[in-house]
XYZ file of C-alpha atoms in Angstrom:
731
model
C 19.038 155.522 126.147
C 22.668 154.443 126.359
C 25.131 156.165 128.668
C 28.913 155.860 128.851
C 30.241 155.493 132.399
C 33.840 156.275 133.296
C 36.080 154.668 135.966
C 33.089 152.778 137.369
C 33.646 149.418 139.037
C 30.048 148.892 140.063
C 29.089 146.659 142.982
C 30.066 143.289 141.578
C 32.073 141.396 144.224
C 34.003 139.545 141.518
C 35.708 142.587 140.009
C 38.830 144.316 141.290
C 41.301 146.962 140.134
C 44.889 148.109 140.659
C 44.085 151.838 140.320
C 40.425 152.288 141.224
C 39.299 151.561 137.641
C 40.964 154.637 136.102
C 40.577 154.317 132.333
C 37.608 151.947 132.463
C 34.819 152.820 130.014
C 31.553 150.867 130.052
C 28.109 151.385 128.527
C 24.848 151.054 130.411
C 21.262 151.227 129.190
C 19.072 153.602 131.177
C 15.457 153.840 129.951
C 15.037 157.144 131.815
C 18.194 158.806 130.514
C 17.916 161.553 127.896
C 15.140 163.852 126.761
C 12.801 162.918 123.901
C 14.772 165.339 121.708
C 18.070 163.659 122.586
C 16.629 160.218 121.974
C 15.367 161.393 118.587
C 18.834 162.717 117.767
C 20.377 159.331 118.536
C 17.792 157.534 116.422
C 18.433 159.938 113.535
C 22.169 159.174 113.741
C 21.420 155.450 113.594
C 19.154 155.761 110.581
C 21.626 158.046 108.814
C 24.372 155.502 109.324
C 22.225 152.682 107.932
C 21.282 154.765 104.910
C 24.911 155.602 104.049
C 26.655 152.479 105.302
C 27.930 151.380 101.904
C 29.525 154.787 101.299
C 31.073 155.290 104.780
C 31.403 151.964 106.546
C 33.095 152.898 109.870
C 30.895 154.536 112.467
C 31.696 158.080 113.598
C 31.326 157.329 117.321
C 28.580 159.917 117.622
C 26.778 158.576 120.696
C 29.473 159.245 123.278
C 30.378 162.542 121.611
C 26.773 163.676 121.885
C 26.688 162.641 125.547
C 29.942 164.350 126.544
C 29.287 167.581 124.676
C 25.825 167.866 126.224
C 27.044 167.030 129.731
C 29.765 169.648 129.470
C 27.469 172.120 127.709
C 30.160 172.665 125.120
C 29.576 175.432 122.632
C 32.226 176.360 120.104
C 33.105 180.038 120.408
C 35.970 180.216 117.917
C 34.886 181.162 114.422
C 34.761 178.502 111.739
C 37.410 178.629 109.029
C 36.396 178.353 105.393
C 39.031 178.199 102.662
C 37.931 177.935 99.069
C 39.726 175.853 96.463
C 42.839 177.599 95.128
C 42.713 180.034 98.034
C 45.954 180.455 99.971
C 46.015 178.779 103.375
C 47.263 181.438 105.756
C 48.972 180.982 109.111
C 46.014 182.668 110.765
C 43.513 180.280 109.166
C 45.521 177.211 110.168
C 45.957 178.508 113.713
C 42.247 179.217 114.077
C 41.320 175.740 112.858
C 43.860 174.265 115.252
C 42.436 176.188 118.221
C 38.886 175.142 117.370
C 39.981 171.499 117.192
C 41.938 171.725 120.449
C 38.945 173.138 122.324
C 36.598 170.584 120.797
C 38.968 167.728 121.570
C 39.377 168.948 125.160
C 35.596 168.815 125.612
C 35.666 165.108 124.768
C 38.046 164.258 127.610
C 36.605 161.893 130.213
C 36.424 162.749 133.891
C 39.448 160.572 134.724
C 41.603 162.271 132.066
C 41.504 159.828 129.153
C 39.764 160.047 125.784
C 37.223 157.277 125.145
C 36.575 155.814 121.749
C 35.808 152.728 119.721
C 38.537 150.242 118.892
C 36.633 147.784 116.743
C 36.029 146.946 113.091
C 36.567 143.168 112.742
C 33.320 141.249 112.313
C 34.469 137.984 113.918
C 34.626 139.344 117.483
C 31.013 139.596 118.655
C 29.623 136.193 117.497
C 31.966 134.017 119.622
C 30.966 136.022 122.707
C 27.278 135.425 121.972
C 27.974 131.740 121.273
C 29.923 131.362 124.521
C 27.157 132.913 126.618
C 24.565 130.782 124.828
C 26.569 127.633 125.600
C 26.968 128.576 129.267
C 23.335 129.645 129.646
C 24.121 133.248 130.600
C 23.162 135.144 127.453
C 19.932 136.729 128.684
C 21.253 137.542 132.162
C 24.407 139.222 130.836
C 22.769 140.884 127.842
C 19.114 141.839 128.394
C 16.785 142.592 125.509
C 18.102 146.089 124.719
C 21.632 144.743 124.372
C 20.551 141.912 122.094
C 18.579 144.361 119.972
C 21.693 146.518 119.466
C 23.790 143.465 118.624
C 21.372 142.540 115.859
C 21.441 146.120 114.598
C 25.245 145.928 114.325
C 25.022 142.706 112.319
C 22.388 144.188 109.984
C 24.430 147.357 109.460
C 27.511 145.460 108.327
C 25.971 142.843 106.061
C 27.411 143.238 102.586
C 25.207 143.706 99.559
C 25.897 140.109 98.458
C 24.444 138.822 101.742
C 27.706 137.893 103.468
C 29.931 139.485 106.087
C 33.611 140.276 105.701
C 36.591 139.987 108.003
C 36.109 143.667 108.864
C 33.659 146.419 108.025
C 35.179 147.173 104.595
C 36.180 143.658 103.555
C 34.653 141.337 100.970
C 32.428 138.568 102.321
C 34.080 135.410 103.596
C 32.894 132.113 105.038
C 34.300 132.649 108.530
C 32.424 135.833 109.336
C 29.299 134.980 107.374
C 28.771 131.691 109.228
C 29.545 133.228 112.625
C 27.234 136.195 112.122
C 24.459 133.960 110.774
C 24.689 131.767 113.880
C 24.775 134.875 116.041
C 21.526 136.167 114.523
C 19.834 132.826 115.097
C 20.974 132.684 118.732
C 19.748 136.249 119.254
C 16.265 135.202 118.236
C 15.930 135.577 114.482
C 14.267 132.772 112.541
C 15.785 131.091 109.457
C 14.188 133.733 107.242
C 14.178 136.586 109.754
C 16.243 139.710 110.173
C 16.134 143.168 108.642
C 15.885 143.012 104.834
C 15.859 139.179 104.964
C 19.297 139.169 106.583
C 19.177 135.499 107.577
C 18.025 134.068 104.269
C 20.504 136.227 102.346
C 23.324 135.164 104.646
C 22.401 131.496 104.398
C 22.260 131.718 100.597
C 25.790 133.137 100.533
C 27.005 130.276 102.742
C 25.401 127.540 100.663
C 26.405 129.133 97.354
C 30.044 129.069 98.495
C 30.209 125.444 99.609
C 28.559 125.443 103.020
C 29.998 125.740 106.504
C 32.393 122.799 106.066
C 34.723 125.207 104.249
C 35.010 127.559 107.216
C 38.688 128.077 108.206
C 40.357 126.615 111.290
C 39.232 129.209 113.815
C 35.650 128.716 112.668
C 35.959 124.938 112.857
C 37.079 125.315 116.463
C 33.741 126.967 117.310
C 31.589 124.747 115.120
C 33.074 121.303 115.603
C 36.743 121.300 116.636
C 37.206 119.256 113.459
C 40.845 120.305 113.202
C 43.594 119.319 115.564
C 44.821 121.653 118.322
C 47.947 120.927 120.363
C 46.626 119.666 123.705
C 49.430 121.188 125.711
C 52.426 123.344 125.086
C 54.476 121.572 127.720
C 53.566 117.864 127.474
C 52.905 117.544 123.779
C 55.232 115.439 121.537
C 55.766 118.408 119.249
C 56.356 120.963 121.996
C 59.693 121.877 120.445
C 57.614 123.474 117.685
C 54.856 124.918 119.842
C 56.848 126.134 122.822
C 54.802 128.980 124.287
C 57.885 131.162 124.561
C 58.302 131.009 120.792
C 54.780 132.112 119.941
C 53.458 135.654 119.632
C 51.594 136.370 122.862
C 48.253 136.871 121.095
C 48.394 133.537 119.297
C 49.758 131.800 122.366
C 46.782 132.959 124.380
C 44.342 131.892 121.661
C 45.658 128.369 121.363
C 46.029 127.719 125.101
C 42.277 127.703 125.834
C 41.512 126.272 122.406
C 43.801 123.320 123.096
C 42.244 122.877 126.539
C 38.760 122.644 125.055
C 39.961 120.167 122.456
C 41.786 118.066 125.034
C 38.652 117.975 127.217
C 36.650 116.853 124.185
C 34.178 119.577 125.069
C 30.938 119.657 123.085
C 28.200 122.178 123.827
C 24.840 120.787 124.953
C 22.889 119.874 121.809
C 19.828 122.105 121.715
C 16.983 122.255 119.184
C 18.595 125.392 117.720
C 21.892 123.583 117.166
C 20.059 120.782 115.369
C 18.357 123.364 113.144
C 21.694 125.037 112.374
C 23.120 121.682 111.296
C 20.373 121.496 108.692
C 20.698 125.127 107.587
C 24.457 125.536 107.154
C 25.449 122.552 105.006
C 24.891 121.548 101.408
C 24.265 117.916 102.349
C 22.682 116.168 105.341
C 24.806 116.635 108.462
C 25.056 112.907 109.192
C 26.399 112.194 105.686
C 29.346 114.612 105.849
C 32.764 112.927 105.748
C 34.461 115.034 108.412
C 37.937 113.608 107.778
C 37.838 114.848 104.207
C 36.912 118.405 105.172
C 39.466 118.794 107.979
C 41.641 121.084 105.843
C 38.934 122.518 103.605
C 38.927 126.319 103.447
C 36.855 128.630 101.247
C 38.910 130.573 98.722
C 37.479 133.824 100.072
C 39.145 133.048 103.427
C 42.428 131.581 102.212
C 45.028 134.294 102.805
C 47.776 132.074 104.256
C 47.609 128.607 102.608
C 49.053 125.742 104.628
C 52.069 123.914 103.298
C 51.602 120.218 102.683
C 54.063 119.434 105.467
C 51.881 121.257 107.985
C 48.784 119.298 106.999
C 50.810 116.100 107.249
C 51.909 117.031 110.766
C 48.331 117.653 111.905
C 47.037 114.494 110.250
C 49.842 112.428 111.779
C 49.058 113.777 115.219
C 45.368 113.048 114.746
C 45.842 109.546 113.360
C 48.760 108.236 115.410
C 48.709 110.035 118.769
C 45.024 110.650 119.380
C 44.060 106.982 119.884
C 46.782 106.624 122.531
C 46.088 109.857 124.410
C 42.480 108.844 125.011
C 43.420 105.488 126.617
C 45.186 104.409 129.779
C 47.961 104.960 130.664
C 48.598 107.687 128.093
C 45.450 109.546 129.104
C 47.323 110.382 132.322
C 49.717 112.385 130.182
C 46.829 114.299 128.669
C 45.340 114.936 132.091
C 48.639 116.402 133.279
C 48.921 118.488 130.132
C 45.442 119.913 130.650
C 46.273 120.797 134.253
C 49.348 122.729 133.131
C 47.405 124.476 130.371
C 44.694 125.574 132.803
C 47.378 126.806 135.207
C 48.601 129.137 132.457
C 45.065 130.278 131.684
C 44.396 131.145 135.329
C 47.714 132.990 135.523
C 46.819 135.133 132.530
C 43.343 135.773 133.922
C 44.598 136.893 137.325
C 47.376 139.115 135.979
C 45.028 140.893 133.600
C 42.244 141.212 136.195
C 40.185 138.877 133.957
C 40.322 141.339 131.069
C 42.874 139.213 129.163
C 45.121 140.466 126.413
C 42.275 140.877 123.885
C 38.747 139.787 123.023
C 39.363 136.527 121.121
C 41.453 135.260 124.008
C 38.983 136.583 126.572
C 36.059 134.529 125.280
C 38.066 131.314 124.893
C 39.587 131.619 128.384
C 36.141 132.327 129.824
C 34.675 129.246 128.170
C 37.596 127.103 129.384
C 36.980 128.297 132.948
C 33.286 127.389 132.641
C 34.149 123.937 131.318
C 36.499 123.443 134.278
C 33.907 124.636 136.830
C 30.565 126.123 135.708
C 29.864 127.521 139.172
C 33.370 128.597 140.132
C 34.686 132.076 140.882
C 36.983 132.018 137.852
C 34.033 132.086 135.481
C 32.186 134.671 137.588
C 35.205 136.970 137.476
C 35.230 136.635 133.701
C 31.573 137.641 133.479
C 32.254 140.729 135.602
C 34.732 142.054 133.044
C 32.615 141.577 129.915
C 31.335 145.205 129.965
C 34.935 146.359 129.379
C 34.695 144.966 125.848
C 31.307 146.326 124.825
C 31.088 149.511 122.764
C 28.068 151.226 121.254
C 27.971 153.450 118.220
C 25.318 154.523 115.804
C 25.842 151.106 114.154
C 24.916 149.199 117.318
C 26.772 147.096 119.884
C 30.115 145.757 118.857
C 32.823 143.888 120.734
C 36.094 145.775 120.851
C 39.469 144.101 120.387
C 39.972 145.993 123.631
C 40.107 149.698 124.381
C 42.801 152.048 123.069
C 42.513 154.549 125.916
C 46.220 155.000 126.648
C 47.294 155.088 123.020
C 44.688 157.686 122.108
C 45.365 159.764 125.210
C 49.139 159.879 124.780
C 48.897 160.971 121.147
C 46.145 163.442 121.964
C 48.197 165.008 124.747
C 51.221 165.286 122.460
C 49.120 167.204 119.961
C 47.635 169.478 122.603
C 51.093 170.194 123.988
C 52.336 171.034 120.511
C 49.506 173.555 120.144
C 51.136 175.721 122.866
C 47.732 176.722 124.193
C 48.526 176.099 127.846
C 46.630 179.194 128.985
C 43.488 177.929 127.242
C 43.598 174.178 127.932
C 45.618 173.884 131.152
C 42.967 171.833 133.032
C 42.852 169.359 130.152
C 46.607 168.858 130.316
C 46.523 168.384 134.093
C 43.798 165.739 133.907
C 45.601 163.933 131.098
C 48.860 163.995 133.046
C 47.107 162.593 136.108
C 45.623 159.812 133.976
C 49.052 158.822 132.632
C 50.474 158.907 136.142
C 47.786 156.572 137.487
C 47.913 154.290 134.439
C 51.585 153.336 134.461
C 52.116 149.665 135.324
C 53.827 149.575 138.725
C 54.791 145.894 139.050
C 55.905 142.950 136.977
C 53.524 139.994 136.611
C 53.147 138.009 139.810
C 55.400 135.198 140.963
C 57.885 133.492 138.672
C 56.526 135.258 135.600
C 59.267 134.071 133.269
C 58.236 130.462 133.820
C 54.771 131.555 132.698
C 56.274 133.019 129.517
C 55.721 136.633 130.523
C 58.131 139.545 130.103
C 58.870 142.446 132.441
C 56.205 145.162 132.448
C 57.092 147.337 135.458
C 57.277 150.946 134.261
C 55.363 150.331 131.031
C 52.036 151.537 129.739
C 49.434 149.327 128.081
C 47.279 149.942 125.033
C 44.141 150.268 127.131
C 44.250 150.605 130.908
C 46.500 149.622 133.768
C 44.346 146.719 134.940
C 44.856 144.878 131.665
C 48.575 144.782 132.466
C 50.130 143.964 129.077
C 53.077 146.192 128.195
C 53.181 147.608 124.651
C 56.342 149.274 123.378
C 54.873 152.140 121.355
C 52.232 152.960 123.987
C 55.024 152.993 126.566
C 57.204 155.233 124.409
C 54.452 157.733 123.575
C 53.326 157.922 127.210
C 56.931 158.416 128.304
C 57.334 161.254 125.825
C 54.194 162.941 127.175
C 55.415 162.654 130.753
C 58.803 164.098 129.789
C 57.221 167.051 127.994
C 54.928 167.708 130.943
C 57.797 167.415 133.426
C 59.336 170.701 132.241
C 56.078 172.629 132.536
C 54.816 174.487 135.640
C 53.383 171.921 138.099
C 50.628 174.327 139.137
C 49.309 174.037 135.565
C 49.969 170.406 134.616
C 50.505 168.720 137.979
C 53.588 167.224 139.587
C 56.020 165.262 137.482
C 56.525 161.500 137.756
C 59.445 160.360 139.903
C 62.671 159.644 137.940
C 62.854 156.080 139.283
C 59.566 155.238 137.587
C 60.854 156.650 134.316
C 63.995 154.524 134.709
C 61.731 151.477 134.882
C 60.206 152.616 131.593
C 63.630 152.857 129.971
C 64.387 149.345 131.176
C 61.295 147.998 129.393
C 62.057 149.795 126.118
C 65.708 148.743 126.019
C 64.716 145.132 126.684
C 62.563 144.983 123.569
C 65.190 145.857 120.962
C 66.181 142.946 118.731
C 69.595 142.216 117.263
C 68.568 143.860 113.987
C 67.789 147.121 115.810
C 64.013 146.938 115.512
C 61.588 147.052 118.432
C 59.008 144.381 119.088
C 55.553 145.174 120.380
C 54.967 143.103 123.522
C 57.809 140.666 124.179
C 61.380 140.264 122.887
C 61.502 138.904 119.338
C 64.196 136.660 117.936
C 62.507 133.341 117.203
C 63.398 131.774 113.863
C 61.284 133.101 111.005
C 60.706 129.621 109.624
C 58.276 128.960 112.463
C 55.803 131.202 110.638
C 55.377 128.284 108.241
C 53.585 126.446 111.063
C 50.977 129.166 111.514
C 47.732 127.144 111.841
C 45.482 130.018 110.769
C 44.528 130.454 107.135
C 43.157 133.958 107.766
C 46.268 135.738 109.031
C 49.910 135.973 108.034
C 53.006 136.887 110.092
C 51.163 136.485 113.377
C 52.675 133.300 114.771
C 55.832 134.779 116.290
C 56.716 138.186 117.718
C 58.499 140.504 115.290
C 59.809 144.031 114.988
C 57.695 146.985 113.894
C 58.593 150.261 112.201
C 56.006 152.200 114.198
C 57.160 150.888 117.596
C 60.792 151.533 116.711
C 60.081 155.124 115.694
C 58.101 155.860 118.857
C 60.925 154.450 120.975
C 63.594 156.564 119.242
C 61.535 159.725 119.676
C 61.010 159.125 123.390
C 64.580 158.036 124.115
C 66.097 161.058 122.388
C 64.040 163.344 124.627
C 64.814 161.253 127.713
C 68.561 161.441 127.014
C 68.294 165.209 126.787
C 66.460 165.578 130.107
C 68.203 162.721 131.976
C 71.698 162.594 130.441
C 73.188 160.593 133.297
C 70.997 157.487 133.027
C 72.211 154.637 130.770
C 73.457 157.130 128.218
C 75.701 154.722 126.321
C 73.006 152.058 126.065
C 70.467 154.577 124.790
C 72.877 155.916 122.166
C 73.618 152.375 121.000
C 69.882 151.662 120.915
C 69.205 154.700 118.694
C 72.099 153.922 116.335
C 70.934 150.331 115.831
C 67.328 151.462 115.349
C 68.367 153.880 112.593
C 70.251 151.064 110.876
C 67.101 148.954 111.106
C 65.131 151.650 109.262
C 67.758 151.897 106.558
C 68.069 148.132 106.144
C 64.383 147.330 105.682
C 63.336 150.347 103.615
C 61.694 149.192 100.403
C 63.237 150.068 97.009
C 60.511 152.681 96.360
C 61.444 154.523 99.581
C 58.505 153.338 101.702
C 58.108 151.098 104.744
C 55.328 148.569 105.352
C 53.006 149.427 108.241
C 51.482 146.942 110.652
C 49.290 149.177 112.826
C 47.834 151.644 110.336
C 47.150 151.859 106.607
C 49.795 151.167 105.472
C 52.826 152.501 103.599
C 51.646 156.043 104.307
C 51.421 155.304 108.017
C 54.743 153.514 108.398
C 56.649 156.005 106.251
C 55.411 158.888 108.415
C 56.549 157.035 111.541
C 59.926 156.129 110.048
C 60.587 159.738 109.036
C 59.601 160.869 112.514
C 62.062 158.456 114.097
C 64.869 159.335 111.694
C 64.327 163.057 112.285
C 64.476 162.547 116.057
C 67.805 160.754 115.579
C 69.203 163.744 113.659
C 68.735 162.437 110.125
C 67.716 164.957 107.473
C 67.022 165.173 103.762
C 70.601 166.332 103.249
C 72.507 163.759 105.313
C 70.395 160.607 104.923
C 69.543 158.742 101.729
C 66.648 156.921 103.442
C 64.980 160.261 104.240
C 65.347 161.466 100.648
C 63.905 158.252 99.216
C 60.975 158.336 101.658
C 60.155 161.968 100.911
C 60.229 161.292 97.176
C 57.902 158.301 97.681
C 55.335 160.441 99.490
C 55.562 163.346 97.068
C 54.878 161.104 94.080
C 51.605 159.942 95.651
C 50.004 163.382 95.995
C 46.631 163.560 94.255
C 45.183 166.314 92.124
C 43.225 167.818 95.033
C 46.445 168.152 97.040
C 45.686 165.253 99.387
C 46.755 161.640 99.831
C 44.762 158.428 100.155
C 45.559 154.731 100.590
C 43.318 151.664 100.704
C 43.425 148.939 103.343
C 44.110 146.601 100.406
C 47.735 147.753 100.596
C 48.028 145.677 103.777
C 46.950 142.508 101.975
C 48.769 143.017 98.687
C 51.870 144.486 100.393
C 51.907 146.986 97.575
C 50.656 150.566 97.680
C 47.003 150.624 96.613
C 45.102 153.926 96.290
C 41.584 154.409 97.549
C 38.861 153.565 95.060
C 38.447 156.427 92.612
C 41.788 157.916 93.658
C 40.108 159.694 96.553
C 42.105 161.529 99.166
C 41.691 160.901 102.891
C 42.069 163.594 105.539
C 43.977 161.527 108.078
C 46.357 160.023 105.547
C 46.927 163.508 104.187
C 47.840 164.572 107.741
C 50.194 161.610 108.193
C 51.908 162.367 104.895
C 52.312 166.058 105.625
C 53.848 165.309 109.015
C 56.241 162.883 107.346
C 57.226 165.503 104.782
C 57.697 168.087 107.528
C 59.974 165.673 109.404
C 61.966 165.218 106.199
C 62.566 168.954 105.926
C 60.337 169.574 102.909
C 58.980 172.860 104.301
C 62.329 174.503 103.622
C 62.768 173.074 100.136
C 61.438 174.612 96.951
C 59.886 172.075 94.618
C 58.367 173.028 91.277
C 55.008 171.606 90.145
C 53.915 170.424 93.580
C 50.354 171.025 94.729
C 49.510 172.726 97.990
C 47.787 170.647 100.681
C 44.071 170.330 100.189
C 41.943 173.076 101.722
C 39.681 170.241 102.903
C 42.089 169.834 105.813
C 40.600 173.046 107.171
C 37.028 172.090 106.328
C 35.879 171.318 109.874
C 32.341 170.664 110.962
C 30.521 173.228 113.045
C 31.946 172.265 116.445
C 35.564 171.869 115.311
C 35.763 168.163 114.519
C 36.502 166.173 111.395
C 34.505 163.055 110.554
C 35.423 159.588 109.333
C 35.600 158.968 105.612
C 37.142 155.488 105.369
C 39.060 152.871 107.311
C 42.229 154.781 106.558
C 41.371 156.776 109.677
C 43.289 154.632 112.135
C 43.972 155.107 115.802
C 44.102 158.859 116.385
C 41.487 161.389 115.290
C 41.411 164.416 115.129
C 44.857 164.578 116.764
C 46.693 164.029 113.481
C 44.876 166.827 111.698
C 45.418 169.647 114.105
C 48.951 168.494 114.878
C 49.593 168.868 111.157
C 47.970 172.294 111.065
C 50.186 173.466 113.887
C 53.334 172.313 112.104
C 52.207 173.894 108.850
């Protein structure tokens, strides 16, 4: 049976930590763990998920919840609230539901003070990890049989009815994920016609019916053949003025560094019998007859979200045709050798400063493979292997690879909600543990050495998305954690623990102020400001607006909220700069608001999410329905979207179409209803009388027996059930 372990570094000599592994969450299989009844309960959850997977595609993270509730012997003692349709929702009913949720949520807190949870969903994350370990010969030693069994279960659970796999758990099938997951099944031991419900043959049929693997997009070609060109170095490449690392978004920069290294090394995996079989299975014509030059830019229509301009294809073809013959011959191959040395220097720097966790999973696997290619027996690769458990998560739908954990983000929002409940007498120990976790998770130092020459930004005083060891500052995680620490600083230390020293909070302010752009918006990781036209050179067909760093509504709102509170509690520190920051941020909101009153969201779905955040930020800055046109337009936008049952719901398709798209069947969604209600509360709607407006759905109070709410669709992003009981409190 699987068991979640917290803040455990194990005995591996190749792993190290800056804070004794606080925030680390890893799964381990223990054949002796759990009673037969508990094992049966887990198996029932798995089968129930499989049975209903096409109705509710995200998992509900039941395995760790079961474990924690049993270990803590949690039993809900507050009565369950039931409100019938058309029945008035009373203050007492809302308060009772809130208390039940707060006690339930407190029981899910880990021993080190954070809240664990899955941060996954994309279906292109796990296969490259399996492929990398297969190439390096470490698959069976890193992932024994039980792990491989759960990986196959995950792939089976998320195969679409047409036989393919989508970009994420709710997406239509595409070539990229279908090919990768098919290869993954074959590596994990399934035959060409094996797998649950003929998974392999159905997947292969989808691939061949849609043109074969030659039409996989660029990122897939990199894993299958490197048929497309990658810049060999960001510093010694003829087109480095376009691909300067400092101009790229950190995530893309750290994808293309190891990818370019592998291309420059001309690395090809050892050709095994399985690889020869895959060459026969994945193409519509014999492998040796494929004209690879003609398919360099081929991309299946199901994958083509960001089509390349002709000029971009001409650039890549020119590089391939005119520079490649020179860079492989003396004396120009010396230039390539130097470029590869510089690229690997950057890879090692990123590895060391993230304790070999790396910024995220795509980058992690590519950097790990690059280190193996450089030295298969070296410590760099061994340190990478030691950190693989940090990425593995297990739910009732099997083993998945996380983008990386969201421990700090979830914990900061959860603590804010618990603080808003004003239940200190009931949940004091929970608040103290959470405060201690935030204290130990703040980043204490900037990246090592001359970090600016390595294209890194300051991070001292920040908080990450996941844990301190990972080391990458994120603006909204920093702002929300700062807000929590400020709220806790005015509470009795005997209840919530001692407050963080002011100097450390000043470091936090320094990070936040450094990330504001000229337009007033806040970037996520590093300062933005690169010319927008560079997005036209985005090599990926799958993703848009990911090539350069940009500003985000959600990050800007979080920063305003935290800085307003900081200015109140620390009025003597950089007051003028903070006031200027807030004024420019408000102007940013007003300038980019859409004509319908909404804002586009990047980190949740989608217009509902961003509009709630924008209203929160505007309210913190003193803007109201009466003195701000942007607030009035946003409130009207949300009110018009209310459904007949009183709730709200939005599909992930809004993100792709960049136009509000309701959930199929005009269904409402509990979390999006909570987001909307909080936005309306921030806009002052509670004190306004509006005719012909429905009351919020009574389903918001329809908790399960222990006090939780369950997933219903991918609209449930990031924080759950924090949003629901925070809303109930405000109501």
